[in-house]
Amino acid sequence: MRNKIVAGNWKMNLTFQEAEELLSEIADKLEKIELRDTEVVVCPPFPYLEMALDIAGESVFSVGSQNLSEYEKGAYTGEVSAQMLASMDVDYCILGHSERRKYFGETDEIIARKVDQAIRHEFIPIVCVGELLSEREAGKHFDVVREQLEKGLFFLSEDEFSSVVIAYEPVWAIGTGVNATPAQAQEMHAYIRQLIESRYGKDVADETPILYGGSCNASNAAEIFAQPDVDGGLIGGASLKAEEFVKIVEAAVNKK
Ligand code: PEP
């Protein structure tokens, strides 16, 4: 059976000292719970990765980056390559987040190149898909998500795809306080799993973790995670508070 995952996306928040404090608090709280088949991932900003890896080394959580370059190496000022991150032992990488699509012009084609980099350097990519509110209102949400998956991910071979984690993040739910209902999340997650099955077969579909993201917090996580095709969450705002984040982790652990 597939593992459950709770990943924290810190985005561009916190000073170095605040980040260190938060990670230590998360590590302390995680020590008190038995994670069983749940993985915890923290994705801080790039400059904090080394410090996060140090604390993670004494704890049970893994570390991910929030992005990586589509290019392998060379004259790309300001970019951070998959090779660099892999050499630091970063395990996960968030790709295709809607904020990168919106503010940095990332298209499905760019995301596909980043996914390719991530796979070549043996990362576990957490690939985000999700529709805008206008697209849902127009009844196009399934088509939008299908296209994002087909262009951004389904070029991978079956073997390559087997390390991928997908996060369904309806854009209208990110940072808004309006989460998808458990039924809306389940409907889309089941659809995504069905698409994976058509492309890669049932075994791969059954093993692919599909996370929900969008205003998920300690109050609604258990209900959302209880859905059969929801395998945990990608958590933004609520991952910046240790107590709240670890309660969300507990909701995943307690999922039947
Ligand atoms: C996110 O940015 O991935 C996210 C899910 O944000 P929030 O939890 O704040 O809605």
PDB file of C-alpha atoms and ligand atoms in Angstrom:
ATOM      1  CA  MET A   1       0.000   0.000   0.000  1.00  0.00           C
ATOM      2  CA  ARG A   2       1.229   3.500  -0.767  1.00  0.00           C
ATOM      3  CA  ASN A   3       2.682   5.694   1.949  1.00  0.00           C
ATOM      4  CA  LYS A   4       1.022   8.817   3.241  1.00  0.00           C
ATOM      5  CA  ILE A   5       2.973  12.071   3.042  1.00  0.00           C
ATOM      6  CA  VAL A   6       2.591  15.428   4.733  1.00  0.00           C
ATOM      7  CA  ALA A   7       4.837  18.066   3.170  1.00  0.00           C
ATOM      8  CA  GLY A   8       5.247  21.639   4.380  1.00  0.00           C
ATOM      9  CA  ASN A   9       5.771  24.341   1.773  1.00  0.00           C
ATOM     10  CA  TRP A  10       7.191  27.327   3.623  1.00  0.00           C
ATOM     11  CA  LYS A  11       7.257  29.493   0.502  1.00  0.00           C
ATOM     12  CA  MET A  12       9.272  32.761   0.968  1.00  0.00           C
ATOM     13  CA  ASN A  13       8.784  33.069   4.724  1.00  0.00           C
ATOM     14  CA  LEU A  14      10.824  33.247   7.961  1.00  0.00           C
ATOM     15  CA  THR A  15      14.270  34.499   8.895  1.00  0.00           C
ATOM     16  CA  PHE A  16      17.099  32.013   9.388  1.00  0.00           C
ATOM     17  CA  GLN A  17      16.618  32.124  13.180  1.00  0.00           C
ATOM     18  CA  GLU A  18      12.852  31.656  12.925  1.00  0.00           C
ATOM     19  CA  ALA A  19      13.365  28.769  10.527  1.00  0.00           C
ATOM     20  CA  GLU A  20      15.825  27.072  12.863  1.00  0.00           C
ATOM     21  CA  GLU A  21      13.441  27.458  15.790  1.00  0.00           C
ATOM     22  CA  LEU A  22      10.492  26.085  13.822  1.00  0.00           C
ATOM     23  CA  LEU A  23      12.448  23.070  12.617  1.00  0.00           C
ATOM     24  CA  SER A  24      13.650  22.289  16.137  1.00  0.00           C
ATOM     25  CA  GLU A  25      10.084  22.520  17.434  1.00  0.00           C
ATOM     26  CA  ILE A  26       8.821  20.253  14.651  1.00  0.00           C
ATOM     27  CA  ALA A  27      11.601  17.757  15.396  1.00  0.00           C
ATOM     28  CA  ASP A  28      10.736  17.768  19.127  1.00  0.00           C
ATOM     29  CA  LYS A  29       7.050  17.203  18.476  1.00  0.00           C
ATOM     30  CA  LEU A  30       7.631  14.475  15.897  1.00  0.00           C
ATOM     31  CA  GLU A  31       9.732  12.593  18.421  1.00  0.00           C
ATOM     32  CA  LYS A  32       6.597  12.009  20.465  1.00  0.00           C
ATOM     33  CA  ILE A  33       4.539  10.356  17.752  1.00  0.00           C
ATOM     34  CA  GLU A  34       4.869   7.112  15.863  1.00  0.00           C
ATOM     35  CA  LEU A  35       4.769   7.938  12.177  1.00  0.00           C
ATOM     36  CA  ARG A  36       4.287   4.370  10.942  1.00  0.00           C
ATOM     37  CA  ASP A  37       3.574   4.664   7.195  1.00  0.00           C
ATOM     38  CA  THR A  38       3.530   8.477   7.061  1.00  0.00           C
ATOM     39  CA  GLU A  39       6.430  10.516   5.735  1.00  0.00           C
ATOM     40  CA  VAL A  40       7.002  14.109   6.787  1.00  0.00           C
ATOM     41  CA  VAL A  41       8.759  16.511   4.451  1.00  0.00           C
ATOM     42  CA  VAL A  42       9.720  20.117   5.105  1.00  0.00           C
ATOM     43  CA  CYS A  43      10.477  22.416   2.160  1.00  0.00           C
ATOM     44  CA  PRO A  44      12.186  25.602   3.385  1.00  0.00           C
ATOM     45  CA  PRO A  45      13.698  28.312   1.165  1.00  0.00           C
ATOM     46  CA  PHE A  46      17.006  27.400  -0.539  1.00  0.00           C
ATOM     47  CA  PRO A  47      19.352  29.241   1.889  1.00  0.00           C
ATOM     48  CA  TYR A  48      18.009  27.223   4.819  1.00  0.00           C
ATOM     49  CA  LEU A  49      18.342  23.773   3.271  1.00  0.00           C
ATOM     50  CA  GLU A  50      21.676  22.909   4.827  1.00  0.00           C
ATOM     51  CA  MET A  51      20.512  23.859   8.313  1.00  0.00           C
ATOM     52  CA  ALA A  52      17.268  21.940   7.733  1.00  0.00           C
ATOM     53  CA  LEU A  53      19.256  18.879   6.628  1.00  0.00           C
ATOM     54  CA  ASP A  54      21.331  19.068   9.826  1.00  0.00           C
ATOM     55  CA  ILE A  55      18.225  19.072  12.013  1.00  0.00           C
ATOM     56  CA  ALA A  56      16.533  16.437   9.832  1.00  0.00           C
ATOM     57  CA  GLY A  57      19.585  14.215  10.323  1.00  0.00           C
ATOM     58  CA  GLU A  58      18.672  13.916  13.999  1.00  0.00           C
ATOM     59  CA  SER A  59      14.950  13.624  13.305  1.00  0.00           C
ATOM     60  CA  VAL A  60      12.458  11.668  11.224  1.00  0.00           C
ATOM     61  CA  PHE A  61      11.529  14.257   8.628  1.00  0.00           C
ATOM     62  CA  SER A  62      12.937  14.663   5.135  1.00  0.00           C
ATOM     63  CA  VAL A  63      13.888  17.861   3.378  1.00  0.00           C
ATOM     64  CA  GLY A  64      12.710  19.146   0.024  1.00  0.00           C
ATOM     65  CA  SER A  65      13.339  22.210  -2.094  1.00  0.00           C
ATOM     66  CA  GLN A  66      10.563  24.412  -3.448  1.00  0.00           C
ATOM     67  CA  ASN A  67      11.960  24.534  -6.964  1.00  0.00           C
ATOM     68  CA  LEU A  68      14.953  23.617  -9.109  1.00  0.00           C
ATOM     69  CA  SER A  69      16.330  24.722 -12.439  1.00  0.00           C
ATOM     70  CA  GLU A  70      15.240  23.276 -15.748  1.00  0.00           C
ATOM     71  CA  TYR A  71      18.912  23.502 -16.800  1.00  0.00           C
ATOM     72  CA  GLU A  72      21.664  21.055 -15.935  1.00  0.00           C
ATOM     73  CA  LYS A  73      24.499  23.491 -15.120  1.00  0.00           C
ATOM     74  CA  GLY A  74      26.398  26.532 -16.318  1.00  0.00           C
ATOM     75  CA  ALA A  75      25.727  30.208 -17.006  1.00  0.00           C
ATOM     76  CA  TYR A  76      22.267  30.563 -15.491  1.00  0.00           C
ATOM     77  CA  THR A  77      22.740  33.266 -12.851  1.00  0.00           C
ATOM     78  CA  GLY A  78      20.492  32.857  -9.847  1.00  0.00           C
ATOM     79  CA  GLU A  79      19.409  29.315 -10.657  1.00  0.00           C
ATOM     80  CA  VAL A  80      19.825  26.250  -8.437  1.00  0.00           C
ATOM     81  CA  SER A  81      20.350  22.953 -10.205  1.00  0.00           C
ATOM     82  CA  ALA A  82      19.071  19.493  -9.389  1.00  0.00           C
ATOM     83  CA  GLN A  83      22.679  18.327  -9.312  1.00  0.00           C
ATOM     84  CA  MET A  84      23.532  20.856  -6.584  1.00  0.00           C
ATOM     85  CA  LEU A  85      20.555  19.870  -4.476  1.00  0.00           C
ATOM     86  CA  ALA A  86      21.219  16.176  -4.961  1.00  0.00           C
ATOM     87  CA  SER A  87      24.795  16.691  -3.791  1.00  0.00           C
ATOM     88  CA  MET A  88      23.396  18.120  -0.525  1.00  0.00           C
ATOM     89  CA  ASP A  89      21.137  15.071   0.000  1.00  0.00           C
ATOM     90  CA  VAL A  90      17.872  16.907  -0.517  1.00  0.00           C
ATOM     91  CA  ASP A  91      15.298  14.187  -1.250  1.00  0.00           C
ATOM     92  CA  TYR A  92      12.152  15.927  -2.463  1.00  0.00           C
ATOM     93  CA  CYS A  93      11.332  18.856  -4.708  1.00  0.00           C
ATOM     94  CA  ILE A  94       8.074  20.738  -5.192  1.00  0.00           C
ATOM     95  CA  LEU A  95       7.503  21.425  -8.888  1.00  0.00           C
ATOM     96  CA  GLY A  96       4.764  23.190 -10.838  1.00  0.00           C
ATOM     97  CA  HIS A  97       3.327  25.069  -7.874  1.00  0.00           C
ATOM     98  CA  SER A  98       0.602  27.473  -9.033  1.00  0.00           C
ATOM     99  CA  GLU A  99       2.572  30.436  -7.650  1.00  0.00           C
ATOM    100  CA  ARG A 100       5.459  29.538  -9.968  1.00  0.00           C
ATOM    101  CA  ARG A 101       3.040  29.098 -12.857  1.00  0.00           C
ATOM    102  CA  LYS A 102       1.428  32.479 -12.104  1.00  0.00           C
ATOM    103  CA  TYR A 103       4.323  34.736 -11.054  1.00  0.00           C
ATOM    104  CA  PHE A 104       7.250  33.136 -12.898  1.00  0.00           C
ATOM    105  CA  GLY A 105       5.545  32.068 -16.103  1.00  0.00           C
ATOM    106  CA  GLU A 106       6.169  28.357 -15.649  1.00  0.00           C
ATOM    107  CA  THR A 107       4.386  26.441 -18.360  1.00  0.00           C
ATOM    108  CA  ASP A 108       3.731  22.705 -18.461  1.00  0.00           C
ATOM    109  CA  GLU A 109       6.689  22.443 -20.874  1.00  0.00           C
ATOM    110  CA  ILE A 110       9.057  24.124 -18.385  1.00  0.00           C
ATOM    111  CA  ILE A 111       7.663  21.981 -15.594  1.00  0.00           C
ATOM    112  CA  ALA A 112       8.284  18.872 -17.709  1.00  0.00           C
ATOM    113  CA  ARG A 113      11.940  19.889 -18.101  1.00  0.00           C
ATOM    114  CA  LYS A 114      12.218  20.389 -14.333  1.00  0.00           C
ATOM    115  CA  VAL A 115      10.574  17.030 -13.704  1.00  0.00           C
ATOM    116  CA  ASP A 116      13.121  15.496 -16.060  1.00  0.00           C
ATOM    117  CA  GLN A 117      15.979  17.109 -14.097  1.00  0.00           C
ATOM    118  CA  ALA A 118      14.482  15.909 -10.819  1.00  0.00           C
ATOM    119  CA  ILE A 119      14.140  12.334 -12.040  1.00  0.00           C
ATOM    120  CA  ARG A 120      17.633  12.261 -13.542  1.00  0.00           C
ATOM    121  CA  HIS A 121      19.069  13.308 -10.197  1.00  0.00           C
ATOM    122  CA  GLU A 122      16.892  10.885  -8.247  1.00  0.00           C
ATOM    123  CA  PHE A 123      14.631  13.315  -6.475  1.00  0.00           C
ATOM    124  CA  ILE A 124      11.082  12.569  -5.485  1.00  0.00           C
ATOM    125  CA  PRO A 125       9.220  15.330  -7.306  1.00  0.00           C
ATOM    126  CA  ILE A 126       5.992  16.576  -5.737  1.00  0.00           C
ATOM    127  CA  VAL A 127       4.255  17.826  -8.851  1.00  0.00           C
ATOM    128  CA  CYS A 128       1.391  20.273  -8.317  1.00  0.00           C
ATOM    129  CA  VAL A 129      -1.672  20.433 -10.536  1.00  0.00           C
ATOM    130  CA  GLY A 130      -4.932  22.278 -10.077  1.00  0.00           C
ATOM    131  CA  GLU A 131      -7.489  24.526 -11.695  1.00  0.00           C
ATOM    132  CA  LEU A 132      -8.355  28.216 -11.303  1.00  0.00           C
ATOM    133  CA  LEU A 133     -11.738  29.170  -9.870  1.00  0.00           C
ATOM    134  CA  SER A 134     -12.917  30.374 -13.292  1.00  0.00           C
ATOM    135  CA  GLU A 135     -11.968  27.014 -14.784  1.00  0.00           C
ATOM    136  CA  ARG A 136     -13.941  25.136 -12.124  1.00  0.00           C
ATOM    137  CA  GLU A 137     -16.917  27.429 -12.580  1.00  0.00           C
ATOM    138  CA  ALA A 138     -16.790  26.756 -16.313  1.00  0.00           C
ATOM    139  CA  GLY A 139     -16.773  23.012 -15.621  1.00  0.00           C
ATOM    140  CA  LYS A 140     -13.272  22.644 -17.102  1.00  0.00           C
ATOM    141  CA  HIS A 141     -11.401  21.492 -13.982  1.00  0.00           C
ATOM    142  CA  PHE A 142     -10.981  17.881 -15.068  1.00  0.00           C
ATOM    143  CA  ASP A 143      -9.691  18.934 -18.509  1.00  0.00           C
ATOM    144  CA  VAL A 144      -7.241  21.429 -16.986  1.00  0.00           C
ATOM    145  CA  VAL A 145      -5.770  18.876 -14.594  1.00  0.00           C
ATOM    146  CA  ARG A 146      -5.606  16.217 -17.323  1.00  0.00           C
ATOM    147  CA  GLU A 147      -3.688  18.551 -19.605  1.00  0.00           C
ATOM    148  CA  GLN A 148      -1.250  19.519 -16.836  1.00  0.00           C
ATOM    149  CA  LEU A 149      -0.552  15.850 -16.151  1.00  0.00           C
ATOM    150  CA  GLU A 150      -0.284  14.858 -19.797  1.00  0.00           C
ATOM    151  CA  LYS A 151       2.138  17.659 -20.673  1.00  0.00           C
ATOM    152  CA  GLY A 152       4.076  17.948 -17.430  1.00  0.00           C
ATOM    153  CA  LEU A 153       4.409  14.352 -16.288  1.00  0.00           C
ATOM    154  CA  PHE A 154       3.142  11.633 -18.564  1.00  0.00           C
ATOM    155  CA  PHE A 155       6.242  11.765 -20.789  1.00  0.00           C
ATOM    156  CA  LEU A 156       8.016   9.768 -18.063  1.00  0.00           C
ATOM    157  CA  SER A 157       8.548   6.051 -18.487  1.00  0.00           C
ATOM    158  CA  GLU A 158       6.746   3.729 -16.077  1.00  0.00           C
ATOM    159  CA  ASP A 159       9.941   3.223 -14.129  1.00  0.00           C
ATOM    160  CA  GLU A 160      10.597   6.965 -13.842  1.00  0.00           C
ATOM    161  CA  PHE A 161       7.005   7.729 -12.928  1.00  0.00           C
ATOM    162  CA  SER A 162       7.080   5.319 -10.002  1.00  0.00           C
ATOM    163  CA  SER A 163       8.931   7.876  -7.834  1.00  0.00           C
ATOM    164  CA  VAL A 164       6.493  10.728  -8.509  1.00  0.00           C
ATOM    165  CA  VAL A 165       4.175  12.284  -5.924  1.00  0.00           C
ATOM    166  CA  ILE A 166       1.264  14.374  -7.191  1.00  0.00           C
ATOM    167  CA  ALA A 167      -0.341  17.234  -5.268  1.00  0.00           C
ATOM    168  CA  TYR A 168      -3.818  18.325  -6.283  1.00  0.00           C
ATOM    169  CA  GLU A 169      -3.972  22.002  -5.343  1.00  0.00           C
ATOM    170  CA  PRO A 170      -7.028  23.859  -6.606  1.00  0.00           C
ATOM    171  CA  VAL A 171      -5.686  27.385  -7.076  1.00  0.00           C
ATOM    172  CA  TRP A 172      -8.793  28.935  -5.530  1.00  0.00           C
ATOM    173  CA  ALA A 173      -8.056  27.096  -2.289  1.00  0.00           C
ATOM    174  CA  ILE A 174      -4.400  28.101  -1.893  1.00  0.00           C
ATOM    175  CA  GLY A 175      -3.929  30.605   0.898  1.00  0.00           C
ATOM    176  CA  THR A 176      -7.592  31.651   0.771  1.00  0.00           C
ATOM    177  CA  GLY A 177      -9.008  29.853   3.804  1.00  0.00           C
ATOM    178  CA  VAL A 178     -11.465  28.118   1.466  1.00  0.00           C
ATOM    179  CA  ASN A 179     -10.505  24.465   1.181  1.00  0.00           C
ATOM    180  CA  ALA A 180     -11.939  22.025  -1.333  1.00  0.00           C
ATOM    181  CA  THR A 181     -14.624  19.936   0.314  1.00  0.00           C
ATOM    182  CA  PRO A 182     -13.577  16.359   1.056  1.00  0.00           C
ATOM    183  CA  ALA A 183     -15.948  15.257  -1.742  1.00  0.00           C
ATOM    184  CA  GLN A 184     -14.393  17.674  -4.256  1.00  0.00           C
ATOM    185  CA  ALA A 185     -10.906  16.506  -3.296  1.00  0.00           C
ATOM    186  CA  GLN A 186     -11.863  12.828  -3.539  1.00  0.00           C
ATOM    187  CA  GLU A 187     -13.539  13.325  -6.916  1.00  0.00           C
ATOM    188  CA  MET A 188     -10.424  14.908  -8.412  1.00  0.00           C
ATOM    189  CA  HIS A 189      -7.990  12.513  -6.739  1.00  0.00           C
ATOM    190  CA  ALA A 190      -9.958   9.516  -8.062  1.00  0.00           C
ATOM    191  CA  TYR A 191      -9.902  11.097 -11.524  1.00  0.00           C
ATOM    192  CA  ILE A 192      -6.128  11.629 -11.333  1.00  0.00           C
ATOM    193  CA  ARG A 193      -5.627   8.031 -10.220  1.00  0.00           C
ATOM    194  CA  GLN A 194      -7.738   6.847 -13.120  1.00  0.00           C
ATOM    195  CA  LEU A 195      -5.604   8.873 -15.556  1.00  0.00           C
ATOM    196  CA  ILE A 196      -2.448   7.336 -14.079  1.00  0.00           C
ATOM    197  CA  GLU A 197      -3.991   3.888 -14.462  1.00  0.00           C
ATOM    198  CA  SER A 198      -4.819   4.508 -18.137  1.00  0.00           C
ATOM    199  CA  ARG A 199      -1.248   5.644 -18.803  1.00  0.00           C
ATOM    200  CA  TYR A 200       0.815   3.386 -16.526  1.00  0.00           C
ATOM    201  CA  GLY A 201      -1.487   0.591 -15.329  1.00  0.00           C
ATOM    202  CA  LYS A 202      -3.251  -0.230 -12.081  1.00  0.00           C
ATOM    203  CA  ASP A 203      -0.205  -1.209 -10.028  1.00  0.00           C
ATOM    204  CA  VAL A 204       1.499   2.149 -10.609  1.00  0.00           C
ATOM    205  CA  ALA A 205      -1.770   4.047 -10.019  1.00  0.00           C
ATOM    206  CA  ASP A 206      -2.336   2.227  -6.726  1.00  0.00           C
ATOM    207  CA  GLU A 207       1.173   3.081  -5.524  1.00  0.00           C
ATOM    208  CA  THR A 208       1.215   6.798  -6.465  1.00  0.00           C
ATOM    209  CA  PRO A 209       0.682   9.138  -3.504  1.00  0.00           C
ATOM    210  CA  ILE A 210      -1.748  11.944  -4.352  1.00  0.00           C
ATOM    211  CA  LEU A 211      -1.690  14.780  -1.819  1.00  0.00           C
ATOM    212  CA  TYR A 212      -4.278  17.475  -1.308  1.00  0.00           C
ATOM    213  CA  GLY A 213      -3.194  21.112  -0.919  1.00  0.00           C
ATOM    214  CA  GLY A 214      -5.167  24.297  -0.385  1.00  0.00           C
ATOM    215  CA  SER A 215      -6.067  25.794   3.013  1.00  0.00           C
ATOM    216  CA  CYS A 216      -5.571  22.450   4.696  1.00  0.00           C
ATOM    217  CA  ASN A 217      -5.181  22.909   8.445  1.00  0.00           C
ATOM    218  CA  ALA A 218      -5.416  21.076  11.752  1.00  0.00           C
ATOM    219  CA  SER A 219      -9.207  21.436  11.800  1.00  0.00           C
ATOM    220  CA  ASN A 220     -10.012  20.050   8.359  1.00  0.00           C
ATOM    221  CA  ALA A 221      -7.099  17.668   7.652  1.00  0.00           C
ATOM    222  CA  ALA A 222      -8.627  14.526   9.173  1.00  0.00           C
ATOM    223  CA  GLU A 223     -11.812  14.857   7.154  1.00  0.00           C
ATOM    224  CA  ILE A 224      -9.976  15.502   3.893  1.00  0.00           C
ATOM    225  CA  PHE A 225      -7.358  12.780   4.474  1.00  0.00           C
ATOM    226  CA  ALA A 226     -10.121  10.281   5.305  1.00  0.00           C
ATOM    227  CA  GLN A 227     -11.046  10.172   1.613  1.00  0.00           C
ATOM    228  CA  PRO A 228      -9.823   6.958  -0.001  1.00  0.00           C
ATOM    229  CA  ASP A 229      -7.720   8.599  -2.721  1.00  0.00           C
ATOM    230  CA  VAL A 230      -6.232  11.360  -0.550  1.00  0.00           C
ATOM    231  CA  ASP A 231      -2.822  10.242   0.721  1.00  0.00           C
ATOM    232  CA  GLY A 232      -1.889  13.253   2.830  1.00  0.00           C
ATOM    233  CA  GLY A 233      -1.296  16.921   2.134  1.00  0.00           C
ATOM    234  CA  LEU A 234       0.915  19.670   0.812  1.00  0.00           C
ATOM    235  CA  ILE A 235       0.587  22.334   3.457  1.00  0.00           C
ATOM    236  CA  GLY A 236       1.399  26.027   3.034  1.00  0.00           C
ATOM    237  CA  GLY A 237       0.424  28.508   5.767  1.00  0.00           C
ATOM    238  CA  ALA A 238      -0.290  25.868   8.398  1.00  0.00           C
ATOM    239  CA  SER A 239       3.207  24.399   8.004  1.00  0.00           C
ATOM    240  CA  LEU A 240       4.695  27.548   9.568  1.00  0.00           C
ATOM    241  CA  LYS A 241       3.385  26.646  13.031  1.00  0.00           C
ATOM    242  CA  ALA A 242       4.907  23.548  14.583  1.00  0.00           C
ATOM    243  CA  GLU A 243       1.865  22.573  16.616  1.00  0.00           C
ATOM    244  CA  GLU A 244      -0.548  22.964  13.724  1.00  0.00           C
ATOM    245  CA  PHE A 245       1.761  21.172  11.277  1.00  0.00           C
ATOM    246  CA  VAL A 246       2.310  18.214  13.563  1.00  0.00           C
ATOM    247  CA  LYS A 247      -1.446  17.935  14.196  1.00  0.00           C
ATOM    248  CA  ILE A 248      -1.868  17.646  10.433  1.00  0.00           C
ATOM    249  CA  VAL A 249       0.813  14.944  10.417  1.00  0.00           C
ATOM    250  CA  GLU A 250      -1.153  13.126  13.127  1.00  0.00           C
ATOM    251  CA  ALA A 251      -4.304  13.332  11.001  1.00  0.00           C
ATOM    252  CA  ALA A 252      -2.412  11.490   8.238  1.00  0.00           C
ATOM    253  CA  VAL A 253      -0.986   8.928  10.674  1.00  0.00           C
ATOM    254  CA  ASN A 254      -4.484   8.225  12.022  1.00  0.00           C
ATOM    255  CA  LYS A 255      -6.043   7.773   8.583  1.00  0.00           C
ATOM    256  CA  LYS A 256      -7.467   4.264   8.430  1.00  0.00           C
TER     257      LYS A 256
HETATM  258  C1  PEP B   1       0.560  25.643  -0.965  1.00  0.00           C
HETATM  259  O1  PEP B   1       1.063  26.735  -1.183  1.00  0.00           O
HETATM  260  O2  PEP B   1       1.030  24.628  -1.478  1.00  0.00           O
HETATM  261  C2  PEP B   1      -0.610  25.584  -0.097  1.00  0.00           C
HETATM  262  C3  PEP B   1      -1.318  24.507  -0.076  1.00  0.00           C
HETATM  263  O3  PEP B   1      -0.869  26.738   0.636  1.00  0.00           O
HETATM  264  P1  PEP B   1      -1.947  26.901   1.806  1.00  0.00           P
HETATM  265  O4  PEP B   1      -1.918  25.645   2.628  1.00  0.00           O
HETATM  266  O5  PEP B   1      -1.506  28.100   2.568  1.00  0.00           O
HETATM  267  O6  PEP B   1      -3.279  27.076   1.135  1.00  0.00           O
END
